[in-house]
């Protein structure tokens, strides 16, 4: 597996449904608009149709675009959209054997069914596997309804704290406080932070001051009904075009990630790691949480074209949790599909990195040593529901890659809880781990789930209403949601846990580093070489040794399945990598 790895997810606990019953969205992940064509809903269908039905595929050219198009014409395929920057195209075909035939064309690397990118299920759920964050609400939705909301302890008058700062153990852990990094380097407005996810609620009072609507893009067309299973997917389109505005989030995950990175210091709610930087929504995820391969690579490409400095990626590309190039358990078509996903993603990552984009990803929530994978039993994980996905158990090895987190050049982040222990759901291992960051751990020092040990960040009101997390009067119905009415403005915040919540802490620290060490670019912004940013993230991290009890056994109610072996020493190990990110130390660089 590659040096760095990452992917999108929330936390664990009872299974977080891949698609909530209500139209609820999730987190997850672009060339110039003039270069890329939006794929209309009519063709944004999975490439799983039978003979005679028109299905959609993503193809990768092995040489020139001209030669690739000629090969596609020979196969009778129609090009619907093309990313000429990296040689990737979306095509449609009525040939049920298109993938196999494409693999035999010298001008094509191969083809993959244009299927969505997965949304991380919770690590303790049966058959669950996934990166990023699992909504803490998912597990205790019923119980919490009667529980009421947590009454926030307000910031101390005159302390410089935001009203909900007392609930942010995560910021105190990494030194992102009024007496720490905020005073020395809160981040420059010239630093652009891209969030590749389900979207960002740009109207949220604790995001709007730092949100760039002009630079933001949405590469997704809503799909009301799943074309394979016939079940509701995104639900009814909120807009006539079925394309949501760039300041819209119907799931909440992307907004939470963005808030952790850069909620401003404005007397409302809370502040992010780098409260002075600019947030850019680069949406590639469906409202329901699925992501397609083409929008994903287009999103990464756009980051390079738009001058984005650092990007947060909390997701993995479906339908394969691990992409194997020649696994004997897979059919030739499935092998070709996985090779295509790897190549397309690596090209997009390379393109963005060479243009100065630092790419940071979530390590994953599979409770897995990612350098020693053995079994993948959830792939392929589409169509929905899983009973129709055709998933089967297969033995895998270290040559199989979870993308884009294991693409070369992507910076991988593990999650820790309030005590500093590796979060119970977090992936780990000496091969992919680079650093760790606060991601939340509901069972850290507790035999029952504790919302206060999760990560609190902004929550879109429209999603809170759709999920029943606030009542008709706007009051929270669950302890996982907090309301703030500071300065006469009502805003909502949600507790979540997962490596999806850890990655944005590292992304925020990276933004501080770029603000501190970057140089002016031709766009009037600030830029820094991703190698410099990565080195600074590592050198400023707080070195953390393996636990004294090793293997580390997680206490009940967690089972023996969560026991983990920490390999390495204090300077570098599989739990913490080079250490836990440190915003205060990053803000002091060069002083």
Coordinates of C-alpha atoms in Angstrom, one line a residue:
X1 CA 0.0 0.0 0.0
X2 CA 1.1 3.6 -0.6
X3 CA 3.0 5.8 1.8
X4 CA -0.1 7.9 2.6
X5 CA -3.7 6.7 2.8
X6 CA -7.1 8.2 3.5
X7 CA -10.9 7.9 3.0
X8 CA -14.3 9.4 4.2
X9 CA -16.2 8.3 7.3
X10 CA -17.9 9.0 10.5
X11 CA -17.9 6.9 13.6
X12 CA -19.2 3.6 14.8
X13 CA -21.8 2.2 17.2
X14 CA -25.0 0.8 15.9
X15 CA -24.8 0.7 12.2
X16 CA -25.0 4.0 10.6
X17 CA -27.2 3.3 7.6
X18 CA -25.6 3.8 4.3
X19 CA -28.6 5.8 3.4
X20 CA -30.8 7.2 6.2
X21 CA -34.5 6.6 5.9
X22 CA -35.1 10.4 5.5
X23 CA -33.5 12.2 2.6
X24 CA -30.3 12.7 4.4
X25 CA -26.9 13.3 3.0
X26 CA -23.4 12.4 3.9
X27 CA -19.8 13.4 3.6
X28 CA -17.4 12.5 1.2
X29 CA -15.3 14.6 -1.7
X30 CA -12.6 18.7 -10.2
X31 CA -10.4 20.5 -14.1
X32 CA -11.7 23.9 -15.0
X33 CA -15.4 24.3 -15.6
X34 CA -14.7 25.0 -19.3
X35 CA -12.9 21.7 -19.5
X36 CA -15.4 19.5 -17.8
X37 CA -18.9 18.7 -18.8
X38 CA -21.6 18.0 -16.2
X39 CA -23.0 14.5 -16.5
X40 CA -26.8 14.9 -16.7
X41 CA -29.0 12.7 -14.4
X42 CA -30.1 10.7 -17.5
X43 CA -26.6 9.3 -17.9
X44 CA -25.4 9.3 -14.3
X45 CA -26.4 5.7 -13.9
X46 CA -24.4 2.8 -12.6
X47 CA -22.8 0.7 -15.4
X48 CA -24.6 -2.5 -14.3
X49 CA -27.2 -2.7 -17.0
X50 CA -27.9 -5.8 -19.1
X51 CA -27.5 -6.2 -22.8
X52 CA -29.2 -3.5 -24.8
X53 CA -29.6 -1.1 -21.8
X54 CA -27.4 2.1 -21.9
X55 CA -25.0 2.2 -18.9
X56 CA -22.4 4.6 -17.8
X57 CA -18.7 4.0 -17.4
X58 CA -15.5 5.9 -16.6
X59 CA -12.6 5.1 -18.9
X60 CA -8.9 6.1 -18.7
X61 CA -6.9 6.8 -21.8
X62 CA -3.4 5.2 -22.0
X63 CA -2.1 7.8 -24.5
X64 CA -3.6 10.8 -26.3
X65 CA -7.3 11.8 -25.9
X66 CA -7.6 11.5 -29.7
X67 CA -6.5 7.9 -29.7
X68 CA -8.8 7.2 -26.8
X69 CA -11.8 8.7 -28.5
X70 CA -11.1 6.7 -31.6
X71 CA -11.0 3.4 -29.6
X72 CA -14.3 4.3 -27.9
X73 CA -15.8 5.0 -31.3
X74 CA -14.7 1.5 -32.4
X75 CA -16.5 0.1 -29.4
X76 CA -19.6 2.1 -30.2
X77 CA -19.4 4.1 -26.9
X78 CA -20.6 7.7 -26.6
X79 CA -18.4 10.2 -24.7
X80 CA -20.6 12.2 -22.3
X81 CA -18.0 14.1 -20.4
X82 CA -14.2 14.3 -20.5
X83 CA -11.4 15.5 -18.2
X84 CA -8.6 16.1 -20.7
X85 CA -6.2 17.2 -18.0
X86 CA -5.8 13.6 -16.7
X87 CA -7.2 11.6 -19.6
X88 CA -10.4 10.4 -18.0
X89 CA -13.8 10.3 -19.6
X90 CA -17.4 9.4 -18.8
X91 CA -19.0 7.3 -21.6
X92 CA -22.2 5.4 -22.2
X93 CA -22.6 2.1 -24.0
X94 CA -25.3 -0.5 -24.6
X95 CA -22.7 -3.3 -24.7
X96 CA -22.9 -5.5 -21.6
X97 CA -19.3 -6.6 -22.3
X98 CA -18.0 -3.0 -22.6
X99 CA -15.5 -3.3 -19.6
X100 CA -13.9 -6.5 -21.0
X101 CA -13.6 -5.1 -24.5
X102 CA -12.2 -1.8 -23.3
X103 CA -9.5 -3.6 -21.4
X104 CA -8.3 -5.0 -24.7
X105 CA -7.9 -1.6 -26.4
X106 CA -4.3 -0.4 -26.5
X107 CA -5.4 3.2 -26.3
X108 CA -7.4 2.6 -23.1
X109 CA -6.1 1.7 -19.6
X110 CA -9.5 0.2 -18.9
X111 CA -13.0 1.0 -17.8
X112 CA -15.0 1.0 -14.6
X113 CA -18.8 1.1 -14.1
X114 CA -19.6 4.6 -13.0
X115 CA -20.7 3.6 -9.5
X116 CA -20.8 5.7 -6.4
X117 CA -18.2 6.2 -3.7
X118 CA -19.0 4.6 -0.4
X119 CA -20.0 6.2 2.8
X120 CA -18.3 4.8 5.8
X121 CA -20.4 2.5 7.9
X122 CA -19.7 2.3 11.6
X123 CA -16.8 0.1 12.6
X124 CA -18.6 -2.2 15.1
X125 CA -21.5 -3.0 12.9
X126 CA -21.9 -6.4 11.4
X127 CA -20.1 -6.4 8.1
X128 CA -19.3 -2.7 8.5
X129 CA -16.3 -1.2 7.0
X130 CA -15.5 2.4 6.2
X131 CA -13.5 5.5 6.8
X132 CA -14.5 8.9 7.9
X133 CA -17.1 9.7 10.4
X134 CA -20.2 7.9 11.5
X135 CA -22.9 10.1 12.8
X136 CA -23.0 9.7 16.6
X137 CA -26.7 10.3 16.3
X138 CA -27.3 7.1 14.3
X139 CA -26.7 4.8 17.2
X140 CA -28.9 6.4 19.8
X141 CA -31.5 8.2 17.7
X142 CA -34.4 6.6 19.6
X143 CA -32.9 6.9 23.1
X144 CA -31.7 10.4 22.6
X145 CA -35.1 11.7 21.6
X146 CA -36.2 11.6 25.2
X147 CA -32.8 12.6 26.5
X148 CA -32.9 16.3 25.6
X149 CA -30.0 18.5 24.7
X150 CA -26.8 19.0 26.5
X151 CA -26.8 22.5 28.1
X152 CA -23.6 24.1 26.9
X153 CA -21.2 25.7 29.4
X154 CA -20.5 29.1 27.9
X155 CA -17.0 30.5 27.3
X156 CA -15.6 32.5 30.2
X157 CA -16.3 36.3 29.9
X158 CA -13.1 38.1 28.8
X159 CA -11.3 34.9 28.0
X160 CA -11.5 35.3 24.2
X161 CA -13.3 32.0 23.9
X162 CA -16.3 31.4 21.6
X163 CA -19.6 30.6 23.4
X164 CA -19.2 26.8 23.0
X165 CA -15.4 26.6 23.4
X166 CA -15.8 24.7 26.7
X167 CA -17.2 21.8 24.7
X168 CA -14.2 21.7 22.3
X169 CA -11.7 19.4 24.0
X170 CA -10.3 18.7 20.6
X171 CA -9.1 22.3 20.1
X172 CA -7.5 22.4 23.5
X173 CA -5.7 19.1 22.8
X174 CA -3.9 20.6 19.8
X175 CA -3.4 24.1 21.1
X176 CA -6.0 25.8 18.9
X177 CA -7.1 28.4 21.5
X178 CA -7.1 32.1 22.1
X179 CA -3.8 31.8 24.0
X180 CA -2.4 29.3 21.5
X181 CA -2.5 29.3 17.7
X182 CA -5.3 31.8 17.4
X183 CA -3.2 34.5 18.9
X184 CA -0.1 33.6 16.8
X185 CA -1.5 32.5 13.5
X186 CA -5.3 32.1 13.0
X187 CA -4.7 31.5 9.3
X188 CA -4.7 33.8 6.3
X189 CA -7.8 34.6 4.2
X190 CA -5.4 34.1 1.2
X191 CA -5.1 30.4 2.1
X192 CA -7.8 28.3 0.3
X193 CA -9.0 25.1 1.9
X194 CA -11.1 22.8 -0.2
X195 CA -13.6 20.3 1.3
X196 CA -14.4 17.4 -1.1
X197 CA -17.6 16.1 0.5
X198 CA -21.4 16.2 0.4
X199 CA -21.3 20.0 0.3
X200 CA -21.0 23.0 2.7
X201 CA -23.8 25.0 4.2
X202 CA -22.4 28.4 3.2
X203 CA -25.3 30.2 4.9
X204 CA -24.5 28.7 8.4
X205 CA -23.8 31.7 10.7
X206 CA -20.5 30.0 11.8
X207 CA -19.3 29.3 8.3
X208 CA -20.6 32.1 6.1
X209 CA -17.8 34.7 7.0
X210 CA -15.1 32.3 5.7
X211 CA -17.0 30.8 2.8
X212 CA -16.1 31.5 -0.9
X213 CA -19.2 30.9 -3.0
X214 CA -17.4 32.1 -6.1
X215 CA -14.7 29.5 -6.0
X216 CA -17.0 26.6 -4.9
X217 CA -18.3 24.0 -7.3
X218 CA -20.9 21.2 -7.3
X219 CA -20.1 18.4 -9.8
X220 CA -23.2 16.4 -8.8
X221 CA -26.7 16.0 -10.2
X222 CA -29.2 14.7 -7.7
X223 CA -30.7 11.2 -8.5
X224 CA -34.2 11.0 -6.9
X225 CA -34.5 7.2 -7.3
X226 CA -31.7 4.6 -7.4
X227 CA -31.7 3.3 -11.0
X228 CA -30.7 -0.2 -10.0
X229 CA -32.8 -1.1 -6.9
X230 CA -35.7 1.4 -7.6
X231 CA -35.4 2.6 -4.0
X232 CA -35.3 6.3 -3.1
X233 CA -31.7 7.6 -3.4
X234 CA -31.4 11.4 -3.0
X235 CA -35.1 11.9 -2.8
X236 CA -37.1 14.6 -4.6
X237 CA -34.9 17.3 -6.1
X238 CA -34.9 20.5 -4.1
X239 CA -34.2 22.5 -7.2
X240 CA -35.7 22.3 -10.7
X241 CA -32.3 21.4 -12.3
X242 CA -31.6 18.7 -9.7
X243 CA -28.3 20.5 -9.1
X244 CA -28.0 22.0 -5.6
X245 CA -26.4 25.4 -5.2
X246 CA -22.7 25.5 -4.2
X247 CA -23.6 26.7 -0.7
X248 CA -26.0 23.9 0.1
X249 CA -25.5 20.7 2.1
X250 CA -28.4 18.2 2.5
X251 CA -26.4 15.7 4.6
X252 CA -24.3 17.6 7.2
X253 CA -21.1 15.7 7.0
X254 CA -19.3 18.3 4.7
X255 CA -20.5 21.2 6.9
X256 CA -19.2 19.5 10.0
X257 CA -15.8 19.0 8.4
X258 CA -15.6 22.6 7.1
X259 CA -16.6 23.9 10.5
X260 CA -13.8 21.9 12.3
X261 CA -11.3 23.4 9.8
X262 CA -12.3 27.0 9.8
X263 CA -15.4 28.2 11.7
X264 CA -14.5 31.9 12.4
X265 CA -14.0 33.7 15.6
X266 CA -17.1 35.8 15.5
X267 CA -18.8 35.5 18.9
X268 CA -21.0 32.7 17.7
X269 CA -20.9 29.0 18.6
X270 CA -17.3 27.8 18.2
X271 CA -14.1 28.3 16.2
X272 CA -12.2 25.9 13.9
X273 CA -8.5 25.0 13.9
X274 CA -7.7 27.8 11.4
X275 CA -10.5 30.4 11.9
X276 CA -9.0 32.9 9.4
X277 CA -8.7 30.9 6.2
X278 CA -11.1 30.6 3.3
X279 CA -13.3 27.6 2.8
X280 CA -14.2 26.2 -0.7
X281 CA -16.9 23.6 -1.3
X282 CA -15.8 21.1 -3.9
X283 CA -18.8 18.8 -3.9
X284 CA -18.6 15.3 -5.4
X285 CA -21.2 13.4 -3.3
X286 CA -24.8 12.7 -3.9
X287 CA -27.4 13.9 -1.3
X288 CA -27.7 10.3 -0.1
X289 CA -24.0 10.0 0.4
X290 CA -22.9 8.2 -2.7
X291 CA -20.1 9.5 -4.9
X292 CA -19.3 8.6 -8.5
X293 CA -15.8 8.0 -9.8
X294 CA -15.9 10.8 -12.4
X295 CA -17.0 13.6 -10.0
X296 CA -14.4 12.4 -7.6
X297 CA -11.4 12.7 -9.9
X298 CA -12.8 15.9 -11.4
X299 CA -13.0 17.4 -7.8
X300 CA -9.4 16.6 -7.1
X301 CA -8.4 18.0 -10.5
X302 CA -10.4 21.2 -9.9
X303 CA -8.5 21.8 -6.7
X304 CA -5.3 22.0 -8.8
X305 CA -6.8 24.3 -11.4
X306 CA -8.5 26.6 -8.9
X307 CA -5.3 27.2 -6.8
X308 CA -6.6 25.4 -3.7
X309 CA -3.9 25.1 -1.1
X310 CA -5.0 22.1 1.0
X311 CA -7.9 19.7 0.5
X312 CA -9.7 17.5 3.0
X313 CA -10.9 14.1 1.7
X314 CA -12.9 11.9 4.1
X315 CA -14.1 9.1 1.9
X316 CA -13.2 6.1 -0.2
X317 CA -14.2 5.3 -3.8
X318 CA -16.8 2.7 -4.3
X319 CA -17.8 0.1 -5.1
X320 CA -14.5 -1.4 -3.9
X321 CA -13.2 -0.8 -0.4
X322 CA -9.9 -2.3 -1.6
X323 CA -9.0 -2.2 -5.3
X324 CA -6.9 -5.2 -6.3
X325 CA -5.3 -5.3 -9.8
X326 CA -5.4 -9.1 -10.3
X327 CA -7.2 -10.8 -7.4
X328 CA -8.1 -14.3 -8.5
X329 CA -11.4 -14.0 -6.6
X330 CA -12.5 -11.3 -9.0
X331 CA -13.7 -11.7 -12.5
X332 CA -11.6 -10.2 -15.4
X333 CA -14.1 -7.4 -15.6
X334 CA -13.9 -6.6 -11.9
X335 CA -10.1 -6.6 -12.1
X336 CA -10.2 -4.2 -15.0
X337 CA -12.6 -2.0 -13.1
X338 CA -10.4 -1.8 -10.0
X339 CA -7.2 -1.1 -12.1
X340 CA -9.1 1.8 -13.7
X341 CA -10.1 3.2 -10.4
X342 CA -6.6 3.1 -9.2
X343 CA -5.1 4.7 -12.3
X344 CA -7.8 7.4 -12.6
X345 CA -7.4 8.4 -9.0
X346 CA -3.6 8.4 -9.0
X347 CA -3.6 10.7 -12.1
X348 CA -5.9 13.2 -10.4
X349 CA -3.9 13.2 -7.2
X350 CA -0.6 13.6 -9.1
X351 CA -2.2 16.5 -11.1
X352 CA -3.3 18.3 -8.0
X353 CA -0.1 17.7 -6.1
X354 CA 2.1 19.1 -8.9
X355 CA 0.0 22.3 -8.7
X356 CA 0.7 22.8 -5.0
X357 CA -2.3 21.1 -3.4
X358 CA -1.7 19.3 -0.1
X359 CA -4.1 16.3 0.0
X360 CA -5.2 15.0 3.5
X361 CA -7.5 12.0 4.1
X362 CA -9.1 10.1 6.8
X363 CA -7.5 6.8 7.6
X364 CA -10.7 4.8 7.9
X365 CA -12.9 3.3 10.6
X366 CA -12.5 -0.4 9.9
X367 CA -10.4 -1.2 13.1
X368 CA -7.8 -2.4 10.6
X369 CA -4.0 -2.5 10.4
X370 CA -4.0 -1.0 6.9
X371 CA -0.6 -2.5 6.1
X372 CA -1.9 -6.0 6.8
X373 CA -5.3 -6.3 5.2
X374 CA -6.6 -9.9 5.0
X375 CA -10.3 -9.9 4.1
X376 CA -12.6 -7.6 2.2
X377 CA -16.2 -8.8 2.7
X378 CA -18.2 -5.7 1.7
X379 CA -17.1 -5.2 -1.9
X380 CA -18.6 -4.4 -4.3
X381 CA -20.9 -2.3 -2.0
X382 CA -23.2 -1.0 -4.7
X383 CA -26.1 -1.0 -5.7
X384 CA -28.1 -0.2 -2.6
X385 CA -29.3 -2.1 -0.6
X386 CA -26.3 -4.3 -0.1
X387 CA -28.5 -7.4 -0.7
X388 CA -28.4 -6.3 -4.4
X389 CA -24.7 -5.3 -4.5
X390 CA -23.3 -8.7 -5.1
X391 CA -20.7 -8.3 -2.3
X392 CA -18.6 -11.4 -1.6
X393 CA -15.8 -12.3 0.8
X394 CA -12.4 -12.3 -0.8
X395 CA -8.9 -12.6 0.5
X396 CA -6.8 -9.5 -0.1
X397 CA -3.2 -8.4 0.5
X398 CA -1.1 -5.3 0.8
X399 CA -1.1 -4.8 -3.0
X400 CA -4.8 -3.9 -2.8
X401 CA -5.5 -0.2 -2.4
X402 CA -8.3 1.9 -0.8
X403 CA -8.6 5.0 -3.0
X404 CA -8.0 7.9 -2.9
X405 CA -6.5 7.5 0.6
X406 CA -3.8 5.1 -0.5
X407 CA -2.8 7.1 -3.6
X408 CA 0.8 8.2 -3.6
X409 CA 1.0 11.7 -2.1
X410 CA -2.1 11.6 0.1
X411 CA -1.5 12.3 3.8
X412 CA -3.3 9.8 6.2
X413 CA -4.7 10.7 9.6
X414 CA -5.8 8.4 12.5
X415 CA -8.3 9.4 15.2
X416 CA -7.8 9.8 18.9
X417 CA -10.2 10.4 21.8
X418 CA -10.1 13.0 24.7
X419 CA -7.6 10.9 26.7
X420 CA -5.3 10.7 23.7
X421 CA -5.9 7.0 23.1
X422 CA -6.3 5.7 19.6
X423 CA -10.1 5.8 18.9
X424 CA -11.7 2.4 19.1
X425 CA -12.9 2.5 15.5
X426 CA -9.8 4.0 13.9
X427 CA -7.6 2.2 11.4
X428 CA -3.8 2.2 12.3
X429 CA -0.5 0.6 11.2
X430 CA 3.1 1.7 10.5
X431 CA 2.7 1.6 6.8
X432 CA 0.0 4.2 6.2
X433 CA -0.2 6.2 9.4
X434 CA 1.5 9.7 9.2
X435 CA -0.1 11.6 12.1
X436 CA -3.1 11.4 14.5
X437 CA -5.7 14.0 15.4
X438 CA -8.8 14.4 17.6
X439 CA -11.6 12.4 16.0
X440 CA -13.7 11.5 19.1
X441 CA -14.2 8.3 21.0
X442 CA -17.6 7.9 22.7
X443 CA -16.2 5.1 25.0
X444 CA -13.0 6.8 26.0
X445 CA -13.1 6.2 29.8
X446 CA -16.8 5.3 29.7
X447 CA -18.8 2.1 29.6
X448 CA -21.6 3.9 27.8
X449 CA -21.6 6.3 24.9
X450 CA -20.8 9.9 25.9
X451 CA -21.6 12.7 23.4
X452 CA -19.2 15.1 25.1
X453 CA -16.3 12.9 24.0
X454 CA -17.1 13.4 20.3
X455 CA -16.3 16.3 18.0
X456 CA -18.7 19.3 18.0
X457 CA -19.0 21.3 14.8
X458 CA -21.6 23.1 12.7
X459 CA -24.8 21.4 11.6
X460 CA -27.1 22.7 8.8
X461 CA -30.6 23.6 10.1
X462 CA -32.3 22.1 7.1
X463 CA -30.7 18.7 7.9
X464 CA -31.5 19.0 11.6
X465 CA -35.1 19.6 10.7
X466 CA -35.2 16.7 8.1
X467 CA -33.7 14.3 10.7
X468 CA -36.0 15.3 13.5
X469 CA -33.1 16.5 15.6
X470 CA -34.8 19.8 16.4
X471 CA -38.5 20.2 17.2
X472 CA -41.1 22.7 15.9
X473 CA -39.7 25.4 18.2
X474 CA -36.1 24.8 17.0
X475 CA -35.0 23.1 20.2
X476 CA -32.7 20.0 20.0
X477 CA -34.4 16.6 20.6
X478 CA -31.1 14.7 21.0
X479 CA -28.0 15.2 23.2
X480 CA -25.9 15.1 20.0
X481 CA -27.2 18.5 18.9
X482 CA -26.4 21.8 20.5
X483 CA -28.2 25.1 19.9
X484 CA -26.5 28.5 20.3
X485 CA -28.3 31.9 20.3
X486 CA -25.4 34.2 20.8
X487 CA -25.6 37.7 19.4
X488 CA -29.3 37.0 18.7
X489 CA -28.4 34.5 16.0
X490 CA -29.6 30.9 16.2
X491 CA -27.2 28.2 14.9
X492 CA -26.8 24.5 15.4
X493 CA -23.9 22.2 16.1
X494 CA -23.6 18.4 15.9
X495 CA -21.5 15.8 17.8
X496 CA -19.8 13.3 15.5
X497 CA -16.9 10.9 15.7
X498 CA -14.7 9.2 13.2
X499 CA -11.5 9.6 11.2
X500 CA -13.6 11.9 9.1
X501 CA -13.5 14.2 12.1
X502 CA -9.7 13.7 12.6
X503 CA -8.6 14.6 9.1
X504 CA -10.0 18.2 9.2
X505 CA -8.0 18.9 12.3
X506 CA -4.9 18.0 10.4
X507 CA -6.1 20.0 7.4
X508 CA -6.6 23.0 9.6
X509 CA -3.1 22.7 10.9
X510 CA -1.8 22.4 7.3
X511 CA -3.6 25.7 6.6
X512 CA -1.9 27.3 9.5
X513 CA 1.5 26.1 8.2
X514 CA 0.8 27.4 4.7
X515 CA -0.3 30.8 6.2
X516 CA 2.9 30.9 8.2
X517 CA 5.5 29.6 5.7
X518 CA 3.8 30.1 2.3
X519 CA 4.8 32.6 -0.4
X520 CA 2.7 34.8 -2.6
X521 CA 1.4 33.1 -5.8
X522 CA 0.4 34.6 -9.2
X523 CA -3.3 34.6 -8.2
X524 CA -2.7 36.9 -5.3
X525 CA -2.9 34.2 -2.7
X526 CA -0.4 32.1 -0.8
X527 CA 1.1 28.8 -1.8
X528 CA 3.5 26.2 -0.3
X529 CA 5.0 23.1 -1.6
X530 CA 3.0 20.0 -0.4
X531 CA 6.3 18.4 0.6
X532 CA 7.1 21.4 2.8
X533 CA 3.6 21.3 4.4
X534 CA 3.8 17.5 5.0
X535 CA 7.3 17.9 6.6
X536 CA 6.0 20.7 8.9
X537 CA 3.0 18.7 9.9
X538 CA 5.2 15.9 11.0
X539 CA 7.9 18.0 12.7
X540 CA 5.4 20.0 14.7
X541 CA 3.3 17.0 15.8
X542 CA 3.4 16.0 19.5
X543 CA 5.3 12.7 19.6
X544 CA 3.2 10.1 21.4
X545 CA 4.4 6.6 22.5
X546 CA 2.5 3.4 22.2
X547 CA 0.3 2.6 25.2
X548 CA 2.0 0.9 28.2
X549 CA -0.3 -2.1 27.7
X550 CA 0.4 -3.4 24.3
X551 CA -1.5 -4.9 22.5
X552 CA -4.0 -2.4 23.7
X553 CA -7.3 -3.9 24.9
X554 CA -10.4 -1.7 24.7
X555 CA -12.6 -2.1 27.7
X556 CA -16.2 -3.2 27.5
X557 CA -18.7 -2.8 26.0
X558 CA -16.2 -3.1 23.1
X559 CA -15.3 -6.7 22.3
X560 CA -11.9 -8.4 21.8
X561 CA -12.2 -7.5 18.1
X562 CA -11.1 -4.0 19.0
X563 CA -7.7 -5.1 20.5
X564 CA -4.9 -3.5 18.6
X565 CA -1.1 -4.0 18.5
X566 CA 0.9 -0.8 18.4
X567 CA 4.2 -1.2 16.5
X568 CA 7.1 1.3 16.7
X569 CA 8.5 3.7 19.2
X570 CA 7.7 7.2 20.5
X571 CA 9.2 8.9 17.4
X572 CA 7.0 6.9 15.0
X573 CA 4.4 4.2 15.6
X574 CA 1.3 2.7 14.0
X575 CA -1.1 4.4 16.4
X576 CA 0.1 8.0 16.2
X577 CA 2.5 8.1 13.3
X578 CA 4.9 11.0 14.0
X579 CA 2.5 12.3 16.7
X580 CA -0.7 14.2 17.3
X581 CA -1.0 17.3 15.2
X582 CA -0.2 20.5 17.1
X583 CA -1.7 23.8 15.9
X584 CA 0.2 25.9 18.4
X585 CA 3.6 24.5 17.4
X586 CA 2.6 25.1 13.7
X587 CA 1.8 28.7 14.4
X588 CA 5.3 29.3 15.8
X589 CA 7.1 28.0 12.7
X590 CA 9.7 30.5 11.4
X591 CA 9.5 32.7 14.5

